[in-house]
């Protein structure tokens, strides 16, 4: 299969991201099939690939309730591209970013996360109508109110043009834990926290319509824990070397086409470095090559393979999200070997 | 000064790269002044910022002999932008990349590095005229012939449209060593190797017109070692937290404008993460904040400062080159507070 991908993309300059279209479609179908059988639905996360064409394939497969994104810029791109229900799974406070949210809200239903009264003031001051989720810290220790915070009812009160919809909790500390039981433990703890916070609000007479969270590493555990209404998985569609260690039912669909630019003894140098591959989560992988370093424009490793200057190697990125963000487009190879160029149009 | 930069860039969406224009001009003047007094001249490296407007300022200051870049794509951008003497300081083997070199050679004198007969074959097969430098491994252990290689005279022979100009050795293993004496030792070793290789060629009747190498961390040591004709420094113009530890006569000129998006207790979350800042060489720096992690869209740290949601913080990137590559443009602030937007037009 990898030889076929190399052949089909022979005209594409390296370094370049190449998608195995059939594997991508199988990943999409597997996720849609799973969420067809659960109460929680899928809200695919745009941040993983920032490609509206790919997102259209995900939505077309069904079992979804809208899309997730990480930034106001992404929300504007998604809304302008016709996606009608967009969740910004983070807080927004920059004036220009708030302006992008306003633009997005003219085309789509926009829901934004908050964890401070100031977020509500900033959103309301735009004069635009937004839905909000209050983010709860379920153990990741980044954004989000601490469980039991006295501020929760204040943030969940209706204010001006803003409508409270519910809660978000993202167990980012769990999604890449190697042991499934450990992931399950974190998911259960997060579900317990979100369930308590929901009860506190309902006891105070505040309706909670929606609880959102989850990720690729916990997609089934989070859905089955019974508290979430929607799961924000993104990496499942392309996968990477990190998620590949978790035994998920998704295939590697993203590769970086690279060229051997130097070979001296058993040392091989490829033309894909930090400007083509994130080294967050580690070095890229390729069968038969032991990579030792990633510099700005080069991956260096040792190999016994008969690789010569000009030969092509497909690399598996260690971390999909920041890797896709380094490229202007994906070259998608269909099963018949035909290719399409899909812009990474959510990249700034 | 930093307050003035924040004020001048109030309309710029975060995360965004902001350049202190006065500091940048002082760095350019300091480098031009140094190289005015040495035999070796400066060949500024485009990879550090990929911004042709910034490169024009560097060339205008004098003491330069052309420009350096890392990729064939950068060479095409530089040639199309009017730079007339471009060194590609790496090997090129991808067919599309060779096409970019051909385009570049229609506008500019293009010199390319080689370390294999195959590079000469590929370059010559384009039918375009190129100058070549043979790269020597001076200790970085990436590309480059091993010193004493029997292949050197073969690579230095004239072939078709190709003209041998000389040698390149890049002491990438030395440029960030904290101890100046250690850097000096590596530079002396590299100079010895390049001097020997030059002698081997001259003894065989092959003229060596040019020896190229060096970087920001070794710029003065490399120039004063007496072997190089030109120094390929790039980071000196914007600087970063890594080079700041070396005691060089250059100032921090590059910052990432970021917004506080969440504050819970002593924990602060900024909207600049891995998609805005490389964490190669470490976490970003900001006075009064101890950063603990960098996620896709967030920098998280602890602080005693009175920072609220919506406040702006200027971050010092740990590593300039891959950080600039994440942004579409630089906002340059002049001493009078006026701003210009300079596209990072060498980014793909």
XYZ file of C-alpha atoms in Angstrom:
696
model
C 0.000 0.000 0.000
C 2.760 2.453 0.861
C 4.480 1.804 -2.473
C 1.183 2.682 -4.183
C 0.978 5.938 -2.196
C 4.528 6.840 -3.210
C 3.789 6.106 -6.859
C 0.503 8.026 -6.881
C 2.167 11.150 -5.408
C 5.258 11.140 -7.642
C 4.583 14.691 -8.833
C 4.246 16.194 -5.345
C 7.171 18.199 -3.946
C 8.669 16.906 -0.712
C 8.183 17.312 2.174
C 4.422 16.887 1.713
C 1.550 15.346 3.617
C -0.087 12.405 1.877
C -3.387 10.842 2.973
C -4.354 7.250 2.282
C -7.925 8.057 1.249
C -9.264 4.530 1.713
C -7.862 4.277 5.246
C -9.299 7.718 6.044
C -12.766 6.639 4.831
C -12.552 3.423 6.896
C -11.694 5.502 9.981
C -14.639 7.807 9.309
C -16.986 4.839 8.835
C -15.729 3.120 12.002
C -16.400 6.227 14.095
C -19.824 6.813 12.535
C -20.715 3.167 13.159
C -19.717 3.351 16.795
C -21.597 6.591 17.524
C -24.707 5.322 15.710
C -25.116 2.961 18.670
C -24.557 5.376 21.552
C -26.520 8.173 23.227
C -23.514 10.477 22.844
C -22.915 11.674 19.300
C -19.710 12.700 17.574
C -18.690 16.370 17.194
C -15.500 15.996 15.093
C -12.625 18.290 16.059
C -11.341 20.518 13.266
C -8.028 21.296 15.012
C -6.678 17.862 14.048
C -6.508 18.657 10.321
C -7.900 22.196 9.682
C -9.228 20.959 6.317
C -12.874 21.790 5.554
C -13.023 19.270 2.684
C -12.008 16.456 5.051
C -14.551 17.704 7.611
C -17.285 17.488 4.972
C -16.514 13.759 4.594
C -16.752 13.303 8.364
C -20.141 15.027 8.585
C -21.487 13.144 5.554
C -20.905 9.837 7.366
C -23.544 10.692 9.986
C -23.757 10.208 13.792
C -22.534 13.802 14.234
C -24.093 16.866 15.906
C -21.921 19.650 14.478
C -18.205 20.401 14.567
C -15.634 21.378 17.205
C -12.745 23.780 16.737
C -10.005 25.249 18.908
C -9.875 28.908 17.865
C -12.072 31.782 16.753
C -10.216 31.845 13.432
C -11.139 28.208 12.818
C -14.759 29.015 13.723
C -14.836 31.762 11.105
C -13.393 29.431 8.449
C -15.885 26.679 9.327
C -18.882 29.040 9.358
C -17.845 30.600 6.044
C -17.532 27.073 4.588
C -21.113 26.192 5.450
C -20.868 24.301 8.737
C -23.930 25.340 10.733
C -23.228 24.281 14.332
C -19.749 25.147 15.600
C -18.353 24.684 19.116
C -15.215 26.657 20.031
C -13.854 24.361 22.739
C -11.714 27.096 24.321
C -11.992 30.561 25.820
C -11.692 33.650 23.595
C -10.490 37.028 24.917
C -8.526 38.779 22.151
C -10.524 41.633 20.510
C -9.694 40.575 16.948
C -10.563 36.957 17.772
C -13.899 38.120 19.187
C -14.460 39.851 15.842
C -13.920 36.525 14.051
C -16.514 34.935 16.334
C -18.967 37.685 15.395
C -18.347 36.995 11.695
C -18.845 33.284 12.330
C -22.099 33.871 14.226
C -23.597 35.564 11.166
C -23.478 32.209 9.330
C -23.681 29.547 12.039
C -24.750 28.708 15.565
C -21.641 29.390 17.646
C -21.086 27.934 21.107
C -18.061 29.129 23.118
C -16.460 27.962 26.374
C -16.081 30.303 29.356
C -14.564 30.003 32.821
C -14.581 33.638 33.995
C -17.118 36.460 34.216
C -14.840 38.478 31.950
C -15.504 36.043 29.066
C -19.228 36.687 29.382
C -18.654 40.448 29.436
C -16.452 40.314 26.337
C -18.840 38.065 24.403
C -21.911 40.088 25.390
C -20.215 43.367 24.474
C -19.968 42.212 20.849
C -23.754 42.539 20.578
C -23.905 39.178 18.825
C -25.862 36.170 20.085
C -23.717 33.300 21.407
C -24.340 30.060 23.263
C -21.907 29.261 26.060
C -20.598 26.180 27.834
C -18.923 26.588 31.207
C -15.662 24.642 31.171
C -14.888 22.526 34.232
C -11.361 21.358 35.101
C -11.755 17.564 35.116
C -8.080 16.914 35.851
C -6.109 18.360 32.942
C -5.243 21.415 35.068
C -5.368 23.952 32.243
C -8.505 26.046 31.752
C -11.810 25.432 33.533
C -13.454 26.118 36.874
C -12.395 23.910 39.737
C -15.179 21.427 40.658
C -17.431 22.902 43.329
C -16.558 26.492 42.444
C -19.026 29.030 43.790
C -18.695 30.878 40.487
C -20.560 28.200 38.507
C -24.135 29.507 39.014
C -22.978 33.034 38.130
C -21.414 31.867 34.857
C -24.489 29.769 34.065
C -26.938 32.671 34.483
C -28.480 34.175 31.362
C -26.892 37.490 30.375
C -27.789 39.791 27.498
C -27.366 38.024 24.169
C -25.748 34.969 25.742
C -27.507 31.696 26.392
C -26.111 29.069 28.782
C -26.224 25.605 27.180
C -24.214 23.402 29.494
C -20.778 22.133 30.497
C -17.488 21.083 28.921
C -14.822 18.918 30.516
C -11.814 17.737 28.499
C -9.728 14.912 29.941
C -6.595 15.889 27.980
C -4.475 14.290 30.705
C -6.020 10.887 29.844
C -6.269 10.650 26.064
C -2.714 9.380 25.497
C -2.241 7.174 28.588
C -0.954 3.842 27.268
C -3.013 1.685 29.618
C -6.711 1.443 28.737
C -7.674 0.843 32.386
C -5.853 4.022 33.363
C -7.684 5.959 30.654
C -10.964 4.450 31.863
C -10.205 5.574 35.414
C -9.607 9.167 34.332
C -12.761 9.116 32.190
C -14.840 7.797 35.107
C -13.454 10.513 37.384
C -14.206 13.208 34.774
C -17.728 11.848 34.279
C -18.277 11.944 38.031
C -17.138 15.561 38.239
C -19.339 16.655 35.321
C -22.311 14.754 36.714
C -21.929 16.504 40.096
C -21.642 19.933 38.491
C -24.724 19.246 36.380
C -26.655 18.252 39.542
C -25.561 21.406 41.361
C -26.970 23.527 38.538
C -30.165 21.538 38.194
C -30.701 21.731 41.964
C -30.432 25.519 41.568
C -33.079 25.444 38.848
C -30.667 25.921 35.922
C -31.240 23.548 33.007
C -28.212 21.782 31.503
C -28.962 20.923 27.911
C -25.539 19.689 26.855
C -22.359 18.129 28.292
C -19.403 17.994 25.880
C -15.929 16.442 26.118
C -13.761 13.466 25.174
C -11.069 12.853 22.583
C -9.743 10.154 20.247
C -7.930 8.248 23.005
C -11.083 8.067 25.153
C -13.849 8.246 22.520
C -15.606 4.968 23.426
C -14.927 5.150 27.168
C -16.245 8.725 27.292
C -19.352 7.848 25.286
C -20.090 4.790 27.416
C -19.571 6.565 30.754
C -23.051 7.973 30.116
C -22.573 11.637 31.041
C -21.457 13.182 27.736
C -23.932 14.167 25.029
C -21.171 14.601 22.467
C -17.544 13.522 21.986
C -14.947 15.905 20.476
C -12.635 13.383 18.775
C -10.401 14.571 15.954
C -7.220 12.543 15.534
C -9.088 9.297 14.735
C -9.544 10.337 11.110
C -5.822 10.584 10.195
C -4.075 9.015 13.223
C -0.403 9.319 14.186
C 2.376 7.345 15.843
C 1.249 8.364 19.361
C -2.351 7.234 19.005
C -1.162 4.107 17.146
C 0.199 2.784 20.462
C -3.277 2.689 22.068
C -4.842 -0.193 20.119
C -7.721 1.900 18.758
C -9.773 0.590 15.791
C -8.392 3.296 13.475
C -5.632 3.017 10.856
C -2.687 5.230 10.029
C -3.925 7.414 7.155
C -1.435 10.330 7.221
C 2.143 10.165 5.965
C 4.854 12.671 5.173
C 6.403 12.075 1.757
C 10.134 12.827 2.061
C 13.226 12.507 -0.130
C 16.653 11.126 0.755
C 18.963 14.127 0.294
C 22.188 12.654 1.700
C 23.568 9.201 2.422
C 26.963 8.658 4.031
C 27.643 5.116 5.276
C 24.679 3.947 7.369
C 23.532 7.546 7.955
C 20.587 8.790 5.936
C 19.236 12.353 5.808
C 15.676 13.129 4.672
C 14.299 16.533 3.627
C 11.561 16.632 6.317
C 12.432 18.460 9.527
C 10.815 20.594 12.226
C 9.217 22.784 9.568
C 7.363 19.737 8.152
C 6.829 17.519 11.227
C 6.165 18.373 14.856
C 8.556 16.583 17.140
C 6.133 16.975 20.027
C 5.514 13.374 21.171
C 8.748 12.215 19.546
C 10.546 11.535 16.287
C 8.770 10.386 13.117
C 8.758 6.695 12.275
C 9.616 4.714 9.135
C 10.231 1.004 8.831
C 13.933 0.174 8.714
C 15.165 3.611 9.808
C 16.171 4.488 13.383
C 15.776 8.251 13.547
C 18.203 10.107 15.786
C 17.369 13.780 15.284
C 15.038 16.283 13.668
C 16.553 19.628 12.647
C 14.816 22.546 10.931
C 14.751 20.915 7.489
C 16.180 17.428 8.079
C 15.391 14.094 9.711
C 18.558 12.104 10.340
C 18.773 8.410 11.153
C 20.679 5.207 10.582
C 19.556 2.386 8.347
C 20.563 -0.895 6.701
C 18.105 -0.269 3.857
C 19.438 0.314 0.355
C 18.357 3.967 0.271
C 20.046 6.275 -2.237
C 19.936 10.025 -2.818
C 16.599 10.782 -4.499
C 14.704 7.815 -3.036
C 11.366 8.526 -1.370
C 10.365 7.499 2.176
C 6.893 7.820 3.765
C 7.170 8.923 7.388
C 4.539 8.442 10.105
C 4.276 11.705 12.094
C 4.436 11.399 15.883
C 1.681 13.999 16.443
C -0.878 14.791 13.787
C -2.324 18.191 14.864
C 0.777 20.423 14.888
C 2.162 18.529 11.872
C -0.820 19.277 9.610
C -0.582 22.920 10.732
C 2.843 23.101 9.002
C 1.487 22.365 5.518
C -0.639 24.317 3.022
C -2.456 21.221 1.730
C -3.044 17.463 1.958
C -2.622 15.248 -1.098
C -5.351 12.623 -0.809
C -4.844 9.362 -2.731
C -7.974 7.414 -3.666
C -8.035 3.642 -3.966
C -7.689 3.887 -7.770
C -4.503 5.921 -7.409
C -6.056 9.247 -8.415
C -5.145 12.215 -6.228
C -6.834 15.391 -5.010
C -5.262 18.420 -3.323
C -7.253 19.485 -0.267
C -6.145 22.851 1.190
C -5.480 23.053 4.942
C -7.711 26.103 4.802
C -8.114 26.512 8.570
C -4.405 27.285 8.922
C -3.502 30.936 9.447
C 9.911 49.248 25.652
C 7.747 46.146 25.837
C 4.752 48.176 26.967
C 5.228 50.359 23.887
C 5.304 47.267 21.649
C 2.078 46.009 23.221
C 0.408 49.378 22.727
C 1.572 49.761 19.133
C 0.212 46.316 18.172
C -3.149 46.628 19.929
C -5.069 45.901 16.716
C -3.167 42.693 15.902
C -4.873 39.361 16.592
C -3.058 37.047 18.985
C -1.024 34.924 18.782
C 1.146 37.107 16.520
C 4.831 37.745 15.993
C 5.925 41.287 16.801
C 9.326 42.716 15.892
C 11.001 45.548 17.785
C 12.134 47.402 14.651
C 14.768 49.511 16.401
C 16.373 46.469 18.034
C 16.310 44.659 14.671
C 18.082 47.597 12.971
C 20.698 47.723 15.756
C 21.352 43.981 15.252
C 21.712 44.498 11.499
C 24.094 47.432 12.043
C 26.165 45.506 14.590
C 26.646 42.598 12.173
C 27.442 44.887 9.233
C 29.964 46.752 11.379
C 31.702 43.571 12.445
C 31.962 42.121 8.924
C 33.182 45.449 7.512
C 36.387 44.723 9.393
C 36.964 41.098 8.414
C 38.096 39.226 5.318
C 35.018 36.992 5.582
C 31.780 38.681 4.591
C 28.239 38.022 5.727
C 25.802 35.907 3.681
C 22.603 36.287 5.797
C 20.521 33.117 6.186
C 16.915 33.428 5.004
C 15.718 30.325 6.904
C 15.732 32.286 10.177
C 12.808 34.512 9.160
C 11.709 33.687 5.566
C 10.807 37.350 5.097
C 12.154 39.033 1.941
C 11.419 42.528 3.270
C 13.572 41.863 6.334
C 16.302 40.416 4.091
C 16.299 43.642 2.049
C 17.158 45.559 5.231
C 20.026 43.159 5.946
C 21.487 43.528 2.444
C 21.105 47.315 2.493
C 23.366 47.520 5.552
C 26.350 46.261 3.550
C 29.243 43.844 4.297
C 27.247 41.076 2.556
C 27.993 38.885 -0.478
C 24.540 37.514 -1.257
C 22.039 35.474 0.687
C 21.805 31.924 2.074
C 18.706 29.744 2.182
C 17.856 26.214 3.254
C 15.512 24.955 0.522
C 14.893 25.167 -3.204
C 11.520 26.787 -2.491
C 13.230 29.568 -0.532
C 15.686 30.001 -3.424
C 12.815 30.499 -5.861
C 11.158 33.055 -3.568
C 14.440 34.950 -3.106
C 15.261 34.946 -6.819
C 11.758 36.090 -7.745
C 12.104 38.895 -5.171
C 15.241 40.282 -6.797
C 18.107 38.769 -4.778
C 20.856 38.066 -7.279
C 23.274 35.711 -5.542
C 21.625 32.845 -3.647
C 23.324 29.917 -1.881
C 21.184 26.867 -1.096
C 23.139 25.544 1.889
C 21.737 22.009 1.549
C 21.425 19.182 -0.965
C 18.440 19.028 -3.340
C 17.152 15.749 -4.807
C 13.348 15.985 -5.167
C 12.261 16.521 -8.834
C 9.824 19.334 -8.010
C 12.440 21.030 -5.819
C 14.933 20.806 -8.698
C 12.300 22.560 -10.815
C 12.198 25.401 -8.286
C 15.982 25.683 -8.541
C 15.678 25.957 -12.316
C 13.122 28.762 -11.924
C 15.428 30.488 -9.461
C 18.413 30.177 -11.790
C 16.562 32.161 -14.472
C 16.714 35.234 -12.207
C 19.768 34.763 -10.008
C 23.139 33.099 -9.603
C 22.340 29.878 -7.734
C 24.924 27.897 -5.797
C 23.937 24.503 -4.351
C 25.615 22.068 -1.963
C 26.387 18.485 -3.001
C 27.906 15.463 -1.259
C 27.145 12.678 -3.767
C 27.642 12.081 -7.486
C 23.871 11.696 -7.765
C 23.399 15.373 -6.835
C 25.599 16.392 -9.757
C 23.681 14.102 -12.116
C 20.320 15.491 -10.980
C 21.454 19.121 -11.224
C 23.126 18.625 -14.600
C 20.069 16.818 -15.991
C 18.001 19.989 -15.509
C 19.974 21.624 -18.313
C 20.343 24.774 -16.197
C 23.654 26.290 -15.138
C 24.462 25.929 -11.422
C 27.455 26.572 -9.218
C 28.186 23.925 -6.605
C 29.884 23.720 -3.231
C 30.931 20.322 -1.922
C 29.745 19.999 1.676
C 32.221 18.564 4.181
C 31.158 17.043 7.514
C 33.020 19.232 10.019
C 31.534 17.463 13.052
C 27.778 17.986 12.903
C 27.369 14.423 11.556
C 24.492 15.190 9.226
C 25.179 15.782 5.527
C 28.628 16.218 4.049
C 31.572 14.105 2.903
C 33.794 12.745 5.638
C 37.147 14.581 5.720
C 39.698 12.792 3.523
C 37.047 11.151 1.348
C 38.363 9.861 -1.959
C 35.168 11.154 -3.572
C 36.128 14.816 -3.142
C 38.090 15.275 -6.409
C 35.276 13.555 -8.332
C 32.647 15.899 -6.900
C 34.900 18.911 -7.534
C 35.423 18.104 -11.225
C 33.627 20.234 -13.803
C 30.599 18.499 -15.303
C 28.232 19.749 -18.015
C 26.537 22.949 -16.905
C 27.887 22.739 -13.376
C 30.792 24.768 -12.071
C 32.660 23.826 -8.881
C 33.123 26.892 -6.658
C 34.378 25.541 -3.363
C 33.495 24.008 -0.006
C 30.885 24.320 2.726
C 31.246 23.165 6.330
C 28.568 23.985 8.910
C 29.442 23.555 12.579
C 25.791 23.124 13.666
C 27.007 21.087 16.653
C 28.828 24.177 17.968
C 26.569 27.192 17.432
C 24.564 26.770 20.654
C 27.273 25.487 23.028
C 27.023 27.671 26.139
C 30.762 27.977 26.667
C 32.544 30.316 24.247
C 35.805 28.393 24.560
C 34.004 25.205 23.600
C 32.500 26.940 20.581
C 35.946 28.252 19.680
C 37.372 24.723 19.873
C 34.762 23.347 17.480
C 35.280 26.292 15.109
C 39.047 25.747 15.108
C 38.558 22.050 14.376
C 36.144 22.837 11.538
C 38.548 25.427 10.102
C 41.359 22.861 10.194
C 39.260 20.299 8.346
C 38.170 22.785 5.657
C 41.732 24.050 5.253
C 43.004 20.491 4.722
C 40.304 19.699 2.176
C 41.071 22.917 0.316
C 44.749 21.975 0.213
C 43.958 18.480 -1.104
C 42.042 20.022 -3.983
C 44.624 22.707 -4.731
C 47.383 20.079 -4.680
C 45.334 18.228 -7.335
C 45.171 21.412 -9.431
C 41.540 22.248 -8.590
C 40.947 25.894 -7.655
C 38.847 26.631 -4.568
C 37.275 30.046 -4.956
C 35.002 30.004 -1.910
C 34.692 28.416 1.544
C 31.345 29.006 3.285
C 30.035 28.169 6.765
C 29.344 29.513 10.252
C 26.244 30.594 12.129
C 25.033 33.182 14.637
C 26.568 31.404 17.638
C 30.002 31.280 15.970
C 29.870 34.270 13.630
C 32.928 36.097 14.971
C 34.939 32.992 15.837
C 34.289 31.560 12.362
C 35.233 34.810 10.637
C 38.406 35.197 12.671
C 39.548 31.589 12.201
C 40.662 32.808 8.765
C 39.420 29.975 6.519
C 35.874 31.088 5.674
C 35.164 33.598 2.918
C 31.582 34.060 4.072
C 29.513 33.434 7.222
C 25.898 32.151 7.006
C 24.434 33.753 10.135
C 20.659 34.225 10.363
C 19.321 34.271 13.902
C 21.315 37.385 14.894
C 18.719 39.666 13.324
C 15.733 38.619 15.501
C 17.364 36.491 18.258
C 15.642 34.057 20.628
C 15.900 32.723 24.155
C 18.493 30.096 23.169
C 20.933 32.500 21.528
C 20.299 35.012 24.326
C 22.241 32.729 26.693
C 25.481 33.088 24.663
C 26.360 36.713 25.455
C 26.324 37.806 21.801
C 26.156 41.554 20.957
C 22.606 41.203 19.584
C 19.292 42.091 21.245
C 16.002 40.261 21.469
C 13.907 41.726 18.627
C 11.199 39.054 18.184
C 8.243 38.546 20.517
C 4.994 36.629 20.386
C 2.025 38.775 21.376
C -0.381 36.565 23.360
C -3.579 37.027 25.341
C -4.497 35.648 28.759
C -7.490 33.394 28.049
C -7.884 31.785 31.469
C -6.786 32.495 35.026
C -7.562 30.161 37.921
C -5.633 30.855 41.126
C -1.921 31.215 40.315
C -2.351 29.356 37.010
C -2.443 31.427 33.844
C -3.226 30.200 30.316
C -2.150 32.150 27.210
C -3.450 31.670 23.650
C -0.026 30.834 22.148
C 0.807 27.138 21.848
C 2.673 24.708 19.600
C 0.952 26.165 16.540
C 2.422 29.612 17.335
C 5.744 28.785 19.028
C 8.216 25.948 18.479
C 9.066 24.235 21.729
C 12.269 22.942 20.229
C 14.967 24.275 22.615
C 12.389 24.710 25.392
C 9.406 26.686 26.615
C 8.867 30.370 25.809
C 9.897 32.979 28.372
C 8.119 35.951 29.944
C 9.117 37.906 33.020
C 7.135 36.839 36.084
C 5.647 33.678 34.563
C 7.047 30.178 35.123
C 5.801 28.229 32.116
C 5.012 24.561 32.705
C 3.619 23.327 29.399
C 2.902 24.163 25.775
C -0.123 22.474 24.195
C -1.455 22.907 20.650
C -3.018 26.320 21.306
C -2.014 27.141 24.902
C 0.976 28.066 27.032
C 0.311 27.317 30.701
C 2.299 28.589 33.657
C 2.129 29.905 37.187
C 2.525 33.540 38.180
C 2.214 36.057 40.999
C 1.542 38.847 38.494
C -1.861 40.526 38.454
C -2.811 39.102 35.066
C -6.497 38.971 34.151
C -8.420 37.451 31.254
C -7.826 39.684 28.215
C -4.430 41.017 29.342
C -1.577 40.851 26.820
C 1.836 39.236 27.413
C 4.871 39.375 25.098
C 6.658 36.020 24.992
C 10.269 35.418 23.965
C 10.370 32.339 21.697
C 12.932 29.659 22.569
C 13.877 29.036 18.923
C 13.348 31.637 16.235
C 13.485 29.660 12.950
C 10.644 27.131 13.398
C 8.601 29.755 15.267
C 8.602 32.277 12.404
C 7.635 29.416 10.063
C 4.320 29.117 11.964
C 3.143 32.643 11.105
C 1.943 34.331 7.918
C 3.506 37.696 8.769
C 5.619 39.787 11.146
C 4.266 43.022 12.615
C 7.240 45.378 12.739
C 7.047 48.297 15.185
C 9.150 51.366 14.371
C 10.617 53.628 17.048
C 7.759 56.138 16.560
C 5.182 53.419 17.259
C 4.041 53.028 13.644
C 3.680 49.475 12.393
C 4.170 47.599 9.130
C 3.047 44.093 8.220
C 5.833 42.121 6.540
C 4.692 38.793 5.031
C 6.697 35.661 5.873
C 6.677 35.076 2.123
C 9.245 32.280 2.115
C 6.893 30.026 4.065
C 5.124 27.327 2.069
